[in-house]
Short mmCIF file of C-alpha atoms in Angstrom, two decimals:
data_model
loop_
_atom_site.label_atom_id
_atom_site.label_comp_id
_atom_site.label_asym_id
_atom_site.label_seq_id
_atom_site.Cartn_x
_atom_site.Cartn_y
_atom_site.Cartn_z
CA MET A 1 23.22 -19.40 1.43
CA THR A 2 19.65 -18.22 0.97
CA ALA A 3 17.20 -21.05 1.44
CA GLY A 4 15.43 -22.09 -1.72
CA VAL A 5 17.81 -20.28 -4.12
CA PRO A 6 19.98 -22.53 -6.35
CA ARG A 7 23.69 -21.72 -6.43
CA TRP A 8 23.68 -21.10 -10.18
CA VAL A 9 21.22 -18.22 -9.66
CA LEU A 10 23.77 -16.24 -7.66
CA GLY A 11 26.10 -15.63 -10.62
CA PRO A 12 23.60 -13.80 -12.85
CA ALA A 13 22.20 -12.05 -9.77
CA VAL A 14 25.62 -10.64 -8.84
CA VAL A 15 26.18 -9.44 -12.42
CA GLY A 16 22.77 -7.79 -12.41
CA PHE A 17 23.39 -6.07 -9.08
CA ALA A 18 26.76 -4.87 -10.35
CA LEU A 19 25.18 -3.50 -13.51
CA VAL A 20 22.90 -1.34 -11.38
CA VAL A 21 25.25 -0.41 -8.53
CA LEU A 22 28.58 0.20 -10.29
CA PRO A 23 27.42 3.19 -12.39
CA LEU A 24 26.06 4.81 -9.22
CA VAL A 25 29.35 4.21 -7.41
CA ALA A 26 31.28 5.62 -10.37
CA LEU A 27 29.04 8.70 -10.37
CA ALA A 28 29.58 9.25 -6.66
CA ALA A 29 33.33 8.83 -7.14
CA GLY A 30 33.32 11.57 -9.76
CA VAL A 31 31.89 14.21 -7.41
CA GLU A 32 34.20 16.93 -6.10
CA TRP A 33 32.96 16.56 -2.53
CA GLY A 34 35.01 19.52 -1.34
CA ARG A 35 32.92 21.78 -3.62
CA PHE A 36 29.65 19.86 -3.33
CA VAL A 37 27.69 22.58 -1.53
CA GLU A 38 29.00 25.20 -3.95
CA LEU A 39 28.10 23.06 -6.98
CA VAL A 40 24.52 22.38 -5.91
CA GLY A 41 23.89 25.71 -4.22
CA SER A 42 23.53 27.98 -7.25
CA ALA A 43 20.29 29.91 -7.74
CA GLU A 44 19.50 27.90 -10.87
CA SER A 45 19.94 24.60 -9.06
CA ARG A 46 17.80 25.67 -6.10
CA ASP A 47 15.03 26.90 -8.40
CA ALA A 48 15.11 23.63 -10.34
CA LEU A 49 15.02 21.49 -7.19
CA TRP A 50 12.11 23.31 -5.58
CA LEU A 51 10.19 23.40 -8.84
CA SER A 52 10.67 19.65 -9.22
CA LEU A 53 9.47 18.97 -5.68
CA ARG A 54 6.41 21.20 -6.06
CA THR A 55 5.32 19.89 -9.44
CA ALA A 56 5.99 16.26 -8.50
CA THR A 57 3.83 16.69 -5.39
CA VAL A 58 0.94 18.17 -7.40
CA SER A 59 1.22 15.48 -10.08
CA THR A 60 1.18 12.77 -7.38
CA VAL A 61 -2.04 14.22 -5.98
CA LEU A 62 -3.54 14.13 -9.49
CA CYS A 63 -2.38 10.53 -9.88
CA LEU A 64 -4.22 9.64 -6.67
CA VAL A 65 -7.38 11.49 -7.65
CA PHE A 66 -7.62 9.81 -11.06
CA GLY A 67 -5.53 6.66 -10.62
CA VAL A 68 -7.45 5.08 -7.73
CA PRO A 69 -10.80 5.07 -9.59
CA MET A 70 -9.05 3.92 -12.77
CA ALA A 71 -7.47 0.97 -10.95
CA ALA A 72 -10.83 0.05 -9.41
CA VAL A 73 -12.50 0.02 -12.82
CA LEU A 74 -9.73 -2.07 -14.37
CA ALA A 75 -9.78 -4.57 -11.50
CA ARG A 76 -13.52 -4.87 -10.89
CA ALA A 77 -15.30 -4.08 -14.16
CA ARG A 78 -16.15 -6.79 -16.67
CA TRP A 79 -16.30 -4.78 -19.87
CA ARG A 80 -15.42 -6.45 -23.14
CA GLY A 81 -13.01 -3.71 -24.20
CA LEU A 82 -11.22 -3.59 -20.86
CA PRO A 83 -7.94 -5.21 -22.09
CA VAL A 84 -7.61 -2.53 -24.77
CA LEU A 85 -8.33 0.20 -22.23
CA ARG A 86 -5.72 -1.26 -19.86
CA ALA A 87 -3.15 -1.36 -22.65
CA LEU A 88 -3.79 2.32 -23.44
CA VAL A 89 -3.52 3.33 -19.79
CA LEU A 90 -0.20 1.52 -19.40
CA LEU A 91 1.17 2.76 -22.73
CA PRO A 92 3.23 5.61 -21.18
CA LEU A 93 5.33 2.92 -19.47
CA VAL A 94 6.74 1.80 -22.81
CA LEU A 95 6.46 4.95 -24.92
CA PRO A 96 9.56 7.12 -25.33
CA PRO A 97 8.94 10.18 -23.11
CA VAL A 98 9.45 12.54 -26.04
CA VAL A 99 6.54 10.86 -27.83
CA GLY A 100 4.38 11.50 -24.77
CA GLY A 101 5.47 15.14 -24.84
CA ILE A 102 4.50 15.50 -28.49
CA ALA A 103 1.13 13.85 -27.78
CA LEU A 104 0.50 16.32 -24.95
CA LEU A 105 1.57 19.20 -27.17
CA TYR A 106 -0.93 18.15 -29.84
CA THR A 107 -3.59 17.93 -27.15
CA PHE A 108 -2.97 21.06 -25.05
CA GLY A 109 -0.81 23.17 -27.40
CA ARG A 110 -2.03 26.36 -29.04
CA GLN A 111 -3.29 24.44 -32.07
CA GLY A 112 -4.00 21.22 -30.17
CA LEU A 113 -7.19 19.23 -29.86
CA LEU A 114 -8.16 20.95 -26.61
CA GLY A 115 -5.55 23.66 -26.54
CA ALA A 116 -7.15 25.67 -29.35
CA HIS A 117 -10.37 25.99 -27.34
CA LEU A 118 -8.46 26.76 -24.15
CA GLU A 119 -6.41 29.39 -26.00
CA ALA A 120 -9.62 31.05 -27.19
CA ALA A 121 -10.72 31.20 -23.55
CA GLY A 122 -7.43 32.81 -22.56
CA ILE A 123 -5.95 29.69 -20.96
CA ARG A 124 -2.46 28.76 -22.11
CA ILE A 125 -1.03 25.46 -20.88
CA ALA A 126 1.91 24.56 -23.10
CA PHE A 127 5.33 25.83 -21.92
CA SER A 128 4.04 26.67 -18.44
CA THR A 129 4.32 25.15 -14.99
CA THR A 130 0.94 23.51 -15.58
CA ALA A 131 2.49 21.74 -18.58
CA VAL A 132 5.21 20.35 -16.30
CA VAL A 133 2.55 18.93 -13.96
CA LEU A 134 0.60 17.39 -16.85
CA ALA A 135 3.73 15.82 -18.33
CA GLN A 136 4.72 14.35 -14.98
CA THR A 137 1.20 13.05 -14.37
CA PHE A 138 1.09 11.46 -17.83
CA VAL A 139 4.22 9.38 -17.22
CA ALA A 140 3.64 8.64 -13.50
CA LEU A 141 -0.05 7.69 -13.56
CA PRO A 142 0.48 4.14 -14.93
CA PHE A 143 2.79 3.29 -12.00
CA LEU A 144 0.01 4.03 -9.50
CA VAL A 145 -2.70 2.33 -11.56
CA LEU A 146 -0.63 -0.82 -12.08
CA THR A 147 0.23 -1.08 -8.38
CA LEU A 148 -3.35 -0.59 -7.20
CA GLU A 149 -4.90 -2.86 -9.80
CA GLY A 150 -2.59 -5.69 -8.76
CA ALA A 151 -3.43 -5.08 -5.10
CA LEU A 152 -7.16 -5.12 -5.80
CA ARG A 153 -6.90 -8.38 -7.72
CA THR A 154 -4.79 -9.94 -4.96
CA ALA A 155 -7.16 -8.84 -2.18
CA GLY A 156 -10.19 -10.13 -4.05
CA SER A 157 -13.74 -8.93 -3.43
CA ARG A 158 -14.69 -11.18 -0.50
CA TYR A 159 -14.75 -8.41 2.10
CA GLU A 160 -16.75 -6.09 -0.15
CA GLN A 161 -19.29 -8.82 -0.83
CA ILE A 162 -19.69 -9.55 2.88
CA ALA A 163 -20.22 -5.85 3.62
CA ALA A 164 -22.77 -5.59 0.81
CA THR A 165 -24.73 -8.55 2.17
CA LEU A 166 -24.84 -6.79 5.55
CA GLY A 167 -26.54 -3.81 3.95
CA ALA A 168 -23.61 -1.45 3.23
CA GLY A 169 -24.01 0.70 0.13
CA PRO A 170 -21.39 0.91 -2.62
CA SER A 171 -19.98 4.20 -1.31
CA THR A 172 -19.75 2.88 2.24
CA VAL A 173 -18.00 -0.26 1.01
CA TRP A 174 -15.58 1.88 -0.98
CA TRP A 175 -14.59 4.17 1.90
CA ARG A 176 -14.77 1.67 4.78
CA ILE A 177 -13.57 -1.55 3.15
CA THR A 178 -11.82 -1.10 -0.21
CA LEU A 179 -9.60 1.89 0.54
CA PRO A 180 -8.35 0.57 3.93
CA LEU A 181 -7.44 -2.70 2.20
CA LEU A 182 -5.50 -0.71 -0.40
CA ARG A 183 -3.56 1.42 2.09
CA PRO A 184 -0.17 -0.34 1.72
CA ALA A 185 -0.40 -0.43 -2.08
CA LEU A 186 -1.70 3.15 -2.09
CA ILE A 187 1.34 4.39 -0.19
CA SER A 188 3.72 2.39 -2.36
CA GLY A 189 2.08 3.47 -5.62
CA ALA A 190 1.96 7.12 -4.61
CA VAL A 191 5.63 7.19 -3.58
CA LEU A 192 6.71 5.47 -6.79
CA ALA A 193 4.58 7.88 -8.84
CA PHE A 194 6.25 10.80 -7.05
CA ALA A 195 9.69 9.36 -7.80
CA ARG A 196 8.81 8.89 -11.48
CA ALA A 197 7.43 12.43 -11.71
CA LEU A 198 10.53 13.82 -10.03
CA GLY A 199 12.78 12.23 -12.65
CA GLU A 200 10.71 13.05 -15.73
CA PHE A 201 12.71 14.66 -18.54
CA GLY A 202 11.67 13.99 -22.14
CA ALA A 203 7.96 14.78 -21.99
CA THR A 204 8.65 17.87 -19.87
CA LEU A 205 11.26 19.24 -22.27
CA THR A 206 9.02 18.66 -25.30
CA PHE A 207 5.77 19.94 -23.82
CA ALA A 208 6.90 22.54 -21.26
CA GLY A 209 10.32 23.71 -22.48
CA SER A 210 13.10 24.86 -20.17
CA LEU A 211 12.35 28.20 -18.56
CA GLN A 212 14.16 28.89 -15.30
CA GLY A 213 11.78 29.08 -12.36
CA ARG A 214 8.79 28.02 -14.48
CA THR A 215 9.48 24.79 -16.33
CA ARG A 216 13.16 23.92 -15.78
CA THR A 217 13.03 20.99 -13.40
CA LEU A 218 16.06 19.33 -11.85
CA PRO A 219 16.55 16.75 -14.67
CA LEU A 220 16.50 19.60 -17.20
CA GLU A 221 19.00 21.59 -15.12
CA ILE A 222 21.30 18.55 -15.01
CA TYR A 223 21.07 18.22 -18.79
CA LEU A 224 21.97 21.88 -19.31
CA GLN A 225 24.79 21.80 -16.75
CA ARG A 226 26.26 18.76 -18.49
CA GLU A 227 27.63 21.05 -21.22
CA ALA A 228 28.30 24.18 -19.14
CA ASP A 229 29.67 22.67 -15.90
CA ALA A 230 30.11 18.89 -15.80
CA ASP A 231 31.04 18.93 -12.09
CA ALA A 232 27.77 20.66 -11.22
CA ALA A 233 25.83 18.17 -13.36
CA ILE A 234 27.41 15.23 -11.51
CA ALA A 235 26.70 16.79 -8.11
CA LEU A 236 23.07 17.48 -9.02
CA SER A 237 22.74 13.93 -10.32
CA VAL A 238 23.87 12.63 -6.94
CA VAL A 239 21.26 14.82 -5.24
CA LEU A 240 18.54 13.38 -7.47
CA ILE A 241 19.76 9.81 -6.85
CA VAL A 242 19.79 10.31 -3.07
CA ILE A 243 16.22 11.67 -3.15
CA ALA A 244 15.08 8.77 -5.33
CA ILE A 245 16.72 6.16 -3.05
CA ALA A 246 15.11 7.73 0.01
CA ILE A 247 11.72 7.67 -1.70
CA VAL A 248 11.99 4.02 -2.73
CA LEU A 249 13.18 2.97 0.75
CA LEU A 250 10.25 4.86 2.25
CA ALA A 251 7.83 3.10 -0.08
CA TYR A 252 9.03 -0.39 0.84
CA ARG A 253 9.35 0.38 4.55
CA ARG A 254 5.82 1.73 4.91
CA THR A 255 4.09 -1.09 3.05
CA SER A 256 2.87 -4.38 4.47
CA PRO A 257 0.88 -7.30 3.11
CA ILE A 258 -2.73 -6.57 2.30
CA PRO A 259 -4.95 -7.87 5.11
CA GLY A 260 -6.46 -11.21 4.24
CA THR A 261 -3.86 -12.05 1.59
CA GLN A 262 -1.06 -13.41 3.80
CA LEU A 263 -0.06 -16.98 3.21
CA ARG A 264 -1.17 -19.20 6.06
CA SER A 265 -0.11 -22.70 6.85
CA PRO A 266 -2.99 -25.06 6.39
CA THR A 267 -4.71 -26.09 9.60
CA PRO A 268 -5.76 -29.68 9.94
CA SER A 269 -9.43 -30.12 9.50
CA ARG A 270 -11.42 -31.65 12.30
CA PRO A 271 -12.52 -35.20 11.65
CA ALA A 272 -16.10 -35.46 10.63
CA GLU A 273 -18.39 -36.53 13.39
CA VAL A 274 -20.18 -39.76 12.71
CA ALA A 275 -23.80 -39.61 13.62
CA SER A 276 -24.80 -42.34 15.97
CA PRO A 277 -27.80 -44.38 14.89
CA ARG A 278 -30.95 -43.64 16.76
#
């Protein structure tokens, strides 16, 4: 029995675990393991897998470049409109992915808000590999921002304030104090963003289409194979699940509590010394 967990909690917990695990077991049981290599080794499947890995890597880098400063602003700034800004940043978490794809299309499409100007300059984004990266970044960025903002709030600003009082400038504090404190959350957020980008489907299909070798990622290939070859779709699904599990395990294995935020048992205070009368 786990200490501190009431017995009545175990029942719903077991049902919840079963709800998550049983479909994965059923999927693995449906794979023709004798033909597994053949099913996942087609040229289309290889192209989709490598495209997914490349675009997810690039989108994760973009999430780091933009997400770390965004999280710092949300955690440290004191603007009046900050709650609204936070809600907008986290909106892709609750939006249907297809809505995100339409929003991107109306932004970067040929007649979009920015796309019309880019098209005039000879730059076409929609239905290209760049569109895949943008769609993945759009849906994965909130995961990184949410993780880092929570870490910044948990760590507090005590170390930064001490460094500032010792004469360190804002940039020095950022590179020498803030980022090292964020390292565990940074790794976790980046890995989770990569996993989310790797599994993106709806926004990619709407904004980038499904062109083999250019925009057809592994989730899109699975969707197409579902009608043409169900066995291949199941095998590719298992590949995607194995990659996702490995990524999540890596994220939790490489992270550790943020320095200075561990719970410590209270130490007894020394009795106050009574001044002797002179």
